[in-house]
Amino acid sequence: MAAPRKLSMKQRYAALTRDLDWDLSYVDEDKAYPYTSFEGIKIHDWSKWEDPFRLTIDAYMKYQAEKDKRLYAVLDSFAQGQGHLQLTDPSYLNAMKLFLQGVTPLEYQAHRNFAYLARFLNGPGPRFAALCQSQDELRHAQTEIHTLSNYNKYYQGMHSWQHQHDRVWYLSVPKSYFDDAVTAGPFEFLIAIGFSFEYLLTNLLFVPFMSGASFNGDLPTMTFGFSAQSDESRHMTLGLEAIKFMLEQDPDNVPIVQAWIDKWFWRGYRLLALVSQMLDYMLPRKVMSWKEAFELYFEEQMLGGLFPDLAYYGITPPRHVEHAIAEKEVLSHQVYWTLYQFSFAAGFTTTIPSEDAQKWLAEQYPQTFEKLYKPLWGKAAAVVDNGGRYFYQGLPQLCQVCQVPMLFTEPGDPTTICQRHTEFEGERYDFCSDGCQWIFEREPEKYVQAWLPVHQIYQGNCGGPTVPDVLAWYKLQPGDNGEIAGNLEQTAWETWHATSSAEEQAPAPVAGN
Amino acid sequence: MTQSTGSTRTTRARQVGVDIQETEENRAVVEAIEADNADCAVRHMPGLVRITSPTRIVVNRESVEQRLGREWETHEFQLAIVSYFGHIAEWDDDQILIQWDH
Ligand SMILES: [Fe+2]
Ligand SMILES: [Fe+2]
Ligand SMILES: [Zn+2]
């Protein structure tokens, strides 16, 4: 009898995820997998989990190695060819600083929690998918650090990102988001990160950063972005499989999953507030507006495509989604105006948008920019003309849930700040929106524990009582923060570009790190 | 059960789509998809090619191999894909199929 020449993909995948698995006989299943029952999700048949990628170890290793090879070839030629001078403007790197401080540590967190799922999910199919994702996320953290380290030789603000992730006020937004997810049970984590973050919202994160890199002369970031993103398709699939699996296993799972979708849509959407300003303000060369990205990637693809699919299971679009839709006209402007005023305490720099940028903003936001936000920039410009720079004195109230300063406005009324509060056990808690208030009221015991950077400063836990004390505790160095115009980085850039053609010399690094 | 107060949207056909890195090799993949999916639309964006379809997107191994002039396993599509929307309904040795389930 002739053996088949080679197993098909289907057979190889089945051999790995089914034939190599065994039923436990020395230990009860509940003891071996103790975390998959307390959330109330009922699973009757773990073998129903399908990974459409049908990935096996040999294929995984082969293609991941190829992806890394391609990326490192680009990094080499970047370093050899003085690639850091190709940027449209050094201020572009503010977007990358935000990425490194805010997103890279999340990759590492994802690596850790998927490793936990790779051990503690009952089914071999999802365990293997989680194992691959865990390794992917570690690769993402490493390649991002490696890629951006090429800029760290020449520019400010990239020396202490991990330290800052745990301390700096605006970075508590991504940090607390992920902390919330990893402290939930395994099923909620799958909805939070696998589904909401990786499937529902990933394009709103990816397109801004990677297309922004491509448009602004940052080839290495574009390459690591695409390299990571190619894994992301697998992560999206895991998220979508996870939700369908839970919904199909038992009708009692539907309301639990719906509440998680409601919660994690809003949590993720609030996190993207930082991305919205990046897209509309931080990029010297604009890719697309936040509003357009939101309409294309969220409204059309998710509300128009995904949710009709999930309606089959009785799932409805996320609660409070109408507030997100209404906010697309004002979101980025409100966020950047706040960052402009507080960038003396940030690991990036800000400035008044140029005339061209303001023109673009007016075209993208015909209903709001000229009426509501252009006048603010006019005032900021008047201060600059008189030799000053407007920074806000004092600290902002933060939302107890999303930890963004309370800068958002009432739905439908862009001139009134939205403020909600709830009393719990004799204390008052404040929220930026109905969405965050609703999330708090579902689990107040969890959110009262939030580490709010502003409260921590007032309690004396952040290096001392004065602004310089806090900035030192943040490890901010001269040139990392404040205004773009006249900054160390900007002046160095001008020198390099003035002299590089004349001297044909590699510029000496200026960043003291 | 929660009740969404979200807008009921009347959209055009429910699109599916896939974003592919713009590279020399991937040109063959994009051409194969274009040839095998009569109703697809192709849009070039910074660094990537975006293919959408109001019905489904199928990637056939044979079509890609013809254009590439060498063997190509469907696993290789992992090097090309950047993102997608829809559901991966099939991924076997001969084809990849993206469509909505319900
Ligand atoms: Fe990642
Ligand atoms: Fe991921
Ligand atoms: Zn909030």
XYZ file of C-alpha atoms and ligand atoms in Angstrom:
618
model
C 0.000 0.000 0.000
C 1.488 3.320 -1.029
C 1.456 5.917 1.697
C 0.076 9.299 0.628
C 2.924 11.527 -0.537
C 2.097 14.339 1.789
C -0.715 15.131 4.218
C -3.096 17.879 3.194
C -3.297 21.092 5.246
C -6.521 19.866 6.812
C -4.988 16.542 7.819
C -1.855 18.135 9.214
C -3.878 20.603 11.245
C -6.103 17.814 12.573
C -3.064 15.743 13.456
C -1.555 18.602 15.429
C -4.640 19.880 17.236
C -6.594 16.645 17.673
C -4.403 13.571 17.389
C -1.670 14.975 19.610
C -4.185 15.811 22.308
C -5.320 13.332 24.944
C -8.069 13.024 27.523
C -6.936 13.597 31.073
C -7.231 10.578 33.335
C -5.160 11.413 36.437
C -6.649 14.881 36.970
C -10.181 16.261 36.708
C -10.682 18.602 33.794
C -11.812 21.374 36.209
C -8.539 21.065 38.057
C -6.437 21.215 34.918
C -8.409 24.146 33.488
C -9.686 26.009 36.539
C -10.409 29.399 34.926
C -12.941 28.616 32.218
C -16.095 28.324 34.318
C -16.359 31.311 36.682
C -17.365 33.822 34.026
C -20.609 31.980 33.305
C -19.708 31.030 29.732
C -20.912 27.536 28.916
C -18.868 25.384 26.551
C -20.157 21.939 25.638
C -17.766 20.880 22.925
C -14.294 22.384 22.669
C -13.571 20.454 19.472
C -15.992 22.740 17.631
C -13.343 25.478 17.663
C -11.884 25.819 14.173
C -8.844 27.821 13.171
C -9.393 28.701 9.518
C -5.655 29.293 9.051
C -5.012 25.618 9.787
C -1.602 26.603 10.984
C 0.930 23.980 12.022
C 4.290 24.419 13.706
C 6.394 23.883 10.600
C 4.412 26.443 8.588
C 4.364 28.891 11.469
C 8.139 28.807 11.955
C 8.868 28.945 8.251
C 6.784 32.015 7.516
C 7.595 33.896 10.697
C 11.298 33.483 9.961
C 10.742 34.822 6.464
C 8.857 37.847 7.820
C 11.713 38.687 10.194
C 14.301 38.268 7.454
C 12.497 40.777 5.270
C 12.156 43.270 8.087
C 15.793 43.127 9.135
C 16.941 43.606 5.541
C 15.061 46.905 5.539
C 16.483 47.930 8.907
C 20.029 47.294 7.676
C 19.651 49.385 4.585
C 18.002 52.112 6.643
C 20.952 52.305 9.009
C 23.470 52.164 6.153
C 21.702 54.797 4.087
C 21.160 57.508 6.737
C 17.461 56.743 6.500
C 16.581 58.924 9.450
C 17.113 62.000 7.263
C 14.346 60.902 4.907
C 11.544 61.885 7.261
C 9.190 64.638 6.150
C 9.909 66.445 9.409
C 11.338 65.418 12.800
C 8.002 66.258 14.430
C 6.624 63.205 12.642
C 8.402 61.115 15.272
C 5.938 62.317 17.903
C 3.580 59.737 16.468
C 6.245 57.057 16.890
C 7.062 58.144 20.431
C 3.407 57.784 21.282
C 3.442 54.347 19.653
C 6.545 53.186 21.496
C 5.376 54.504 24.876
C 1.745 53.519 24.464
C 1.484 50.475 22.214
C 4.730 48.481 22.436
C 4.254 47.636 26.122
C 0.762 46.392 25.232
C 2.278 43.952 22.758
C 4.315 42.489 25.572
C 1.259 42.303 27.819
C -0.603 40.526 25.009
C 2.295 38.074 24.697
C 1.976 37.234 28.379
C -1.755 36.799 28.474
C -1.935 34.708 25.322
C 0.728 32.458 26.852
C -1.646 32.017 29.776
C -4.500 31.158 27.392
C -2.208 28.712 25.589
C -2.028 26.795 28.850
C -5.486 27.297 30.320
C -8.037 26.960 27.524
C -9.558 23.477 27.492
C -9.427 22.851 23.741
C -6.214 22.038 21.843
C -7.288 24.138 18.817
C -7.644 27.410 20.717
C -4.608 26.583 22.860
C -2.407 26.315 19.776
C -3.838 29.468 18.200
C -3.157 31.291 21.490
C 0.388 29.917 21.575
C 1.107 31.267 18.091
C -0.383 34.618 19.003
C 1.657 34.746 22.168
C 4.849 34.313 20.139
C 3.668 36.820 17.551
C 3.069 39.469 20.188
C 6.552 38.969 21.614
C 7.920 39.355 18.101
C 5.931 42.570 17.713
C 7.311 44.029 20.918
C 10.869 43.099 19.912
C 10.706 44.285 16.306
C 9.085 47.570 17.294
C 11.820 48.257 19.823
C 14.505 47.262 17.344
C 13.066 49.355 14.550
C 12.608 52.492 16.585
C 15.996 52.123 18.261
C 17.414 53.321 14.940
C 15.788 56.705 15.585
C 16.769 56.753 19.237
C 20.365 57.384 18.147
C 19.415 60.730 16.649
C 16.220 62.002 18.227
C 14.758 62.814 21.621
C 12.082 61.116 23.602
C 12.632 57.386 23.031
C 14.886 56.513 25.929
C 12.517 55.599 28.764
C 9.294 54.438 27.181
C 8.713 51.389 29.365
C 9.363 53.415 32.502
C 7.031 56.120 31.227
C 4.304 53.658 30.284
C 3.872 52.902 33.981
C 3.960 56.505 35.158
C 3.032 59.264 32.725
C -0.539 60.587 32.823
C -1.694 60.050 29.214
C -0.028 56.614 29.080
C -2.281 55.403 31.860
C -4.962 55.398 29.144
C -3.490 52.442 27.197
C -1.994 50.856 30.308
C -5.236 50.804 32.284
C -7.087 49.555 29.228
C -4.892 46.493 28.976
C -4.727 45.988 32.732
C -8.502 45.870 32.693
C -8.389 43.141 30.022
C -5.711 40.921 31.579
C -7.383 41.030 34.987
C -10.619 39.718 33.473
C -11.270 36.027 32.902
C -10.060 34.221 29.778
C -13.310 34.579 27.857
C -13.687 38.261 28.564
C -10.049 38.749 27.571
C -10.769 37.034 24.256
C -13.638 39.452 23.604
C -11.672 42.453 24.888
C -8.426 41.910 23.015
C -9.076 39.146 20.480
C -12.352 40.489 19.240
C -12.804 44.149 20.159
C -9.213 45.314 19.853
C -7.892 42.999 17.116
C -10.965 42.695 14.940
C -13.343 45.569 15.586
C -10.855 48.415 15.999
C -7.491 47.227 14.673
C -7.719 49.022 11.339
C -8.264 52.311 13.093
C -5.005 51.778 14.912
C -3.068 50.226 12.056
C -3.960 52.485 9.152
C -3.081 55.708 10.935
C 0.335 54.565 12.103
C 1.460 52.508 9.127
C 0.102 54.652 6.333
C 1.318 57.650 8.308
C 4.796 56.109 8.301
C 4.608 55.388 4.594
C 3.512 58.957 3.851
C 6.136 60.553 6.043
C 9.282 58.827 4.849
C 9.511 56.267 7.638
C 10.207 53.062 5.752
C 11.269 50.906 8.731
C 8.085 51.585 10.679
C 5.999 50.866 7.642
C 7.836 47.568 7.261
C 7.536 46.462 10.875
C 3.928 47.563 10.769
C 3.106 45.410 7.799
C 5.141 42.570 9.229
C 3.223 42.715 12.510
C -0.034 43.298 10.714
C 0.365 40.108 8.689
C 0.195 38.261 12.023
C -2.710 40.487 12.904
C -4.892 38.815 10.299
C -4.493 35.619 12.285
C -5.309 37.484 15.486
C -8.418 38.946 13.920
C -9.449 35.445 12.950
C -8.877 34.166 16.465
C -11.061 36.976 17.808
C -13.847 36.303 15.364
C -13.644 32.544 15.953
C -13.746 33.126 19.694
C -16.914 35.166 19.572
C -18.696 32.825 17.170
C -17.641 29.807 19.214
C -19.047 31.288 22.429
C -22.271 32.346 20.741
C -22.775 28.956 19.118
C -22.018 26.888 22.200
C -24.948 28.017 24.335
C -27.718 30.639 24.072
C -27.000 31.641 27.690
C -23.652 32.978 26.479
C -25.277 35.600 24.254
C -26.181 38.244 26.873
C -22.788 37.856 28.573
C -20.962 38.319 25.275
C -23.177 41.276 24.346
C -22.309 43.076 27.578
C -18.605 42.497 26.915
C -18.944 43.832 23.389
C -20.680 46.905 24.802
C -17.968 47.433 27.381
C -14.971 46.740 25.181
C -16.176 48.715 22.231
C -16.342 51.817 24.400
C -13.075 51.083 26.215
C -11.300 50.611 22.866
C -12.949 53.589 21.287
C -11.814 55.884 24.107
C -8.265 54.562 23.732
C -8.401 55.515 20.055
C -8.954 59.140 21.066
C -5.143 59.321 21.171
C -4.962 57.940 17.642
C -7.513 60.426 16.326
C -5.329 63.439 17.175
C -2.272 61.645 15.845
C -3.929 61.296 12.486
C -5.332 64.816 12.251
C -2.568 66.782 13.983
C 0.694 64.937 14.636
C 1.446 63.718 11.117
C 3.207 66.427 9.061
C 1.821 64.857 5.879
C -1.757 63.793 6.361
C -3.048 60.393 5.294
C -6.756 60.584 5.944
C -8.796 62.307 8.593
C -9.997 60.531 11.707
C -13.525 61.093 10.524
C -12.880 59.407 7.205
C -11.008 56.512 8.828
C -13.828 56.027 11.311
C -16.445 56.006 8.573
C -14.520 53.612 6.386
C -13.103 51.170 8.903
C -15.711 51.262 11.593
C -19.036 52.404 10.209
C -18.838 50.684 6.831
C -16.862 47.548 7.633
C -17.984 46.811 11.163
C -21.454 48.309 11.543
C -22.261 47.611 7.895
C -20.493 44.264 7.513
C -19.790 42.483 10.768
C -22.799 43.349 12.890
C -25.396 42.124 10.384
C -23.481 38.830 10.533
C -23.603 38.735 14.327
C -27.317 39.646 14.302
C -27.872 36.001 13.385
C -26.916 35.144 16.968
C -28.988 37.945 18.486
C -26.058 40.341 18.886
C -26.764 44.052 18.358
C -24.306 46.884 17.629
C -22.450 48.116 20.711
C -24.203 50.268 23.263
C -23.239 53.992 23.002
C -22.015 53.564 19.415
C -24.213 56.523 18.438
C -22.105 58.763 20.692
C -18.935 57.631 18.939
C -20.486 58.380 15.559
C -21.626 61.834 16.640
C -18.217 62.564 18.144
C -16.234 61.972 14.955
C -16.612 65.661 14.020
C -15.039 66.962 17.228
C -12.920 64.226 18.809
C -9.431 64.818 17.424
C -9.648 68.602 17.836
C -10.609 68.382 21.486
C -7.891 65.861 22.236
C -5.061 67.721 20.499
C -6.064 71.053 22.008
C -5.695 69.406 25.412
C -2.350 67.799 24.541
C -1.126 71.161 23.238
C -1.740 72.688 26.654
C -0.180 69.850 28.625
C 2.770 68.812 26.468
C 5.193 70.376 28.947
C 4.509 67.172 30.915
C 4.488 64.739 27.994
C 7.009 62.555 26.194
C 6.283 64.303 22.918
C 6.046 67.845 21.587
C 3.153 69.842 20.146
C 2.681 73.007 18.162
C 0.052 75.191 16.518
C -1.046 73.558 13.251
C 0.428 75.355 10.229
C -1.712 77.395 7.873
C -1.776 74.516 5.405
C -2.719 72.043 8.108
C -5.545 74.302 9.262
C -6.787 74.568 5.717
C -6.819 70.796 5.441
C -8.632 70.481 8.759
C -11.264 72.967 7.622
C -11.824 70.936 4.463
C -12.079 67.655 6.381
C -14.300 69.102 9.091
C -16.405 71.755 7.352
C -19.004 71.837 10.109
C -16.755 72.207 13.102
C -13.148 73.267 12.531
C -13.483 76.894 11.475
C -16.305 77.607 13.844
C -15.051 75.932 16.987
C -11.348 75.178 16.836
C -9.639 77.638 14.523
C -10.382 80.478 16.987
C -8.573 78.563 19.731
C -5.461 78.287 17.562
C -5.790 81.999 16.826
C -5.592 82.704 20.545
C -2.632 80.369 20.984
C -0.877 82.136 18.089
C -1.450 85.533 19.693
C 0.313 84.314 22.833
C 3.237 83.109 20.725
C 3.379 86.448 18.870
C 3.806 88.134 22.230
C 6.755 85.928 22.978
C 4.980 83.322 25.109
C 3.596 79.825 24.835
C 0.304 78.854 26.370
C 0.557 75.901 28.760
C -2.220 75.069 31.150
C -1.325 75.613 34.785
C -2.843 72.947 36.972
C -3.854 69.348 36.544
C -6.923 67.999 34.770
C -9.723 65.889 36.205
C -9.427 62.380 34.751
C -12.228 59.988 33.889
C -12.282 57.161 36.417
C -12.657 54.519 33.689
C -10.805 55.552 30.510
C -8.404 57.888 32.386
C -8.494 60.475 29.588
C -8.768 64.046 30.961
C -12.416 65.130 31.065
C -12.247 67.015 27.790
C -15.093 65.469 25.813
C -18.312 67.366 25.223
C -21.982 66.526 25.571
C -23.397 64.494 22.699
C -24.767 67.034 20.220
C -23.377 70.041 22.090
C -19.689 70.649 21.313
C -19.389 73.616 23.683
C -20.422 71.952 26.947
C -18.034 69.567 28.696
C -19.664 66.225 29.430
C -19.464 65.373 33.126
C -21.070 62.380 34.772
C -20.634 61.127 38.286
C -21.700 58.210 40.435
C -21.581 57.775 44.199
C -20.212 54.484 45.405
C -19.662 53.637 49.075
C -19.687 57.286 50.028
C -17.173 58.437 47.393
C -17.845 60.395 44.239
C -16.430 59.144 40.931
C -16.322 61.213 37.727
C -16.692 60.113 34.119
C -16.172 61.613 30.698
C -19.210 60.028 29.085
C -22.281 57.867 29.466
C -20.210 54.979 28.126
C -17.564 55.191 30.863
C -20.199 55.724 33.560
C -22.064 52.628 32.380
C -18.862 50.582 32.488
C -18.119 51.754 36.030
C -21.595 50.955 37.288
C -21.339 47.361 36.050
C -18.162 46.735 38.075
C -17.565 49.546 40.551
C -15.381 47.346 42.776
C -12.927 47.032 39.939
C -12.731 50.657 38.841
C -12.469 52.237 42.276
C -8.977 50.699 42.317
C -7.852 52.712 39.279
C -4.394 54.289 39.564
C -5.257 57.799 38.371
C -2.067 59.744 37.642
C -3.467 63.101 38.738
C -4.724 61.754 42.069
C -1.395 60.052 42.567
C 0.470 63.318 42.009
C -1.720 65.060 44.593
C -1.185 62.198 47.011
C 2.566 62.711 46.719
C 3.345 59.431 44.992
C 4.963 60.831 41.855
C 8.347 62.224 42.777
C 7.339 65.340 44.677
C 4.965 68.303 44.850
C 6.327 70.484 42.024
C 6.132 70.111 38.255
C 9.937 69.617 37.910
C 9.763 66.875 40.561
C 7.099 65.023 38.607
C 8.876 65.463 35.271
C 12.078 64.092 36.768
C 10.111 61.112 38.084
C 8.803 60.640 34.530
C 12.465 60.684 33.352
C 11.758 63.431 30.849
C 14.929 64.985 29.464
C 15.342 68.425 27.905
C 13.913 68.353 24.388
C 11.519 65.471 25.038
C 8.556 67.668 25.838
C 6.916 71.045 25.258
C 6.813 73.095 22.082
C 8.094 71.883 18.709
C 9.295 75.255 17.409
C 12.849 75.924 18.561
C 13.146 72.473 20.128
C 16.540 70.728 20.228
C 15.374 68.201 17.699
C 14.111 70.814 15.284
C 17.317 72.822 15.371
C 19.483 69.730 14.959
C 17.385 68.690 11.981
C 17.869 72.057 10.344
C 21.618 71.847 10.853
C 21.793 68.336 9.389
C 19.858 69.309 6.322
C 21.846 72.497 5.816
C 25.199 70.753 6.071
C 24.650 67.216 4.876
C 24.853 68.041 1.185
C 27.958 70.160 1.638
C 29.918 67.799 3.837
C 28.553 64.421 2.790
C 29.004 63.532 6.419
C 26.961 61.382 8.716
C 25.457 63.732 11.286
C 26.552 63.246 14.850
C 23.841 62.060 17.187
C 22.454 64.801 19.417
C 20.102 62.943 21.686
C 21.753 62.464 25.050
C 20.592 58.900 25.437
C -30.138 41.343 26.505
C -29.044 44.868 25.855
C -30.868 47.104 23.478
C -28.751 49.189 21.189
C -29.971 52.645 20.480
C -27.465 52.830 17.632
C -28.510 54.019 14.244
C -29.940 51.418 11.948
C -27.768 51.742 8.926
C -28.885 51.064 5.442
C -25.627 50.392 3.706
C -24.831 49.271 0.225
C -24.055 45.622 -0.349
C -22.129 44.082 2.546
C -18.578 44.281 1.370
C -15.790 41.895 2.201
C -12.220 42.936 1.669
C -8.560 42.173 2.009
C -5.515 44.456 2.244
C -2.331 43.174 0.654
C 1.193 44.578 0.924
C 2.294 46.229 -2.283
C 5.348 44.197 -3.354
C 6.776 42.714 -6.506
C 5.694 39.164 -5.621
C 2.272 40.181 -4.440
C 1.473 41.689 -7.800
C 0.873 38.150 -9.055
C -1.434 37.481 -6.112
C -3.395 40.657 -6.765
C -3.679 39.850 -10.484
C -4.916 36.345 -9.692
C -7.567 37.736 -7.354
C -8.659 40.285 -9.934
C -8.961 37.567 -12.581
C -10.943 35.184 -10.384
C -13.296 37.711 -8.783
C -15.164 39.549 -11.500
C -16.974 41.893 -9.111
C -13.976 42.995 -7.031
C -12.638 46.529 -6.832
C -8.947 47.333 -6.400
C -7.700 50.477 -4.703
C -4.076 51.459 -4.146
C -3.254 53.025 -0.796
C 0.125 53.982 0.701
C 2.133 50.745 0.681
C -0.809 48.454 0.153
C -3.481 47.283 -2.233
C -7.036 47.060 -1.003
C -9.382 44.601 -2.704
C -13.086 44.663 -1.906
C -16.058 42.762 -3.227
C -19.798 42.925 -2.617
C -19.983 39.112 -2.521
C -16.849 37.113 -1.754
C -13.135 37.010 -2.474
C -11.462 33.807 -3.550
C -7.707 33.271 -3.927
C -6.878 30.235 -6.067
C -3.490 28.584 -5.756
C -3.400 27.642 -9.441
C -4.126 31.159 -10.629
C -1.357 32.558 -8.452
C 1.103 29.866 -9.604
C 0.352 30.587 -13.258
C 1.234 34.235 -12.806
C 4.151 33.650 -10.501
C 5.675 30.885 -12.617
C 6.516 28.772 -9.587
C 4.883 26.682 -6.885
C 2.965 28.686 -4.321
C 1.346 27.263 -1.234
C -1.687 29.016 0.180
C 0.150 29.428 3.515
C 2.300 31.946 1.662
C -0.675 34.276 1.606
C 0.248 35.015 5.221
C 3.224 36.988 3.938
C 0.969 39.090 1.750
C -2.086 39.804 3.874
C -2.133 42.926 6.021
C -5.745 42.949 7.105
C -9.162 41.783 6.005
C -12.812 42.106 6.820
C -15.308 39.337 6.433
C -14.857 35.794 7.588
C -12.274 33.277 6.391
C -14.714 30.598 5.296
C -12.116 28.295 3.767
C -8.328 28.051 3.704
C -7.038 24.785 2.307
C -4.300 23.641 -0.078
C -6.052 24.996 -3.155
C -7.963 28.088 -2.171
C -8.754 30.790 0.351
C -12.295 32.089 0.575
C -13.400 35.242 2.395
C -17.110 35.911 2.836
C -19.649 36.719 5.549
C -21.278 33.732 7.260
C -24.837 34.890 7.730
Fe 0.669 42.754 18.119
Fe -2.184 41.149 17.731
Zn -14.021 58.032 30.138
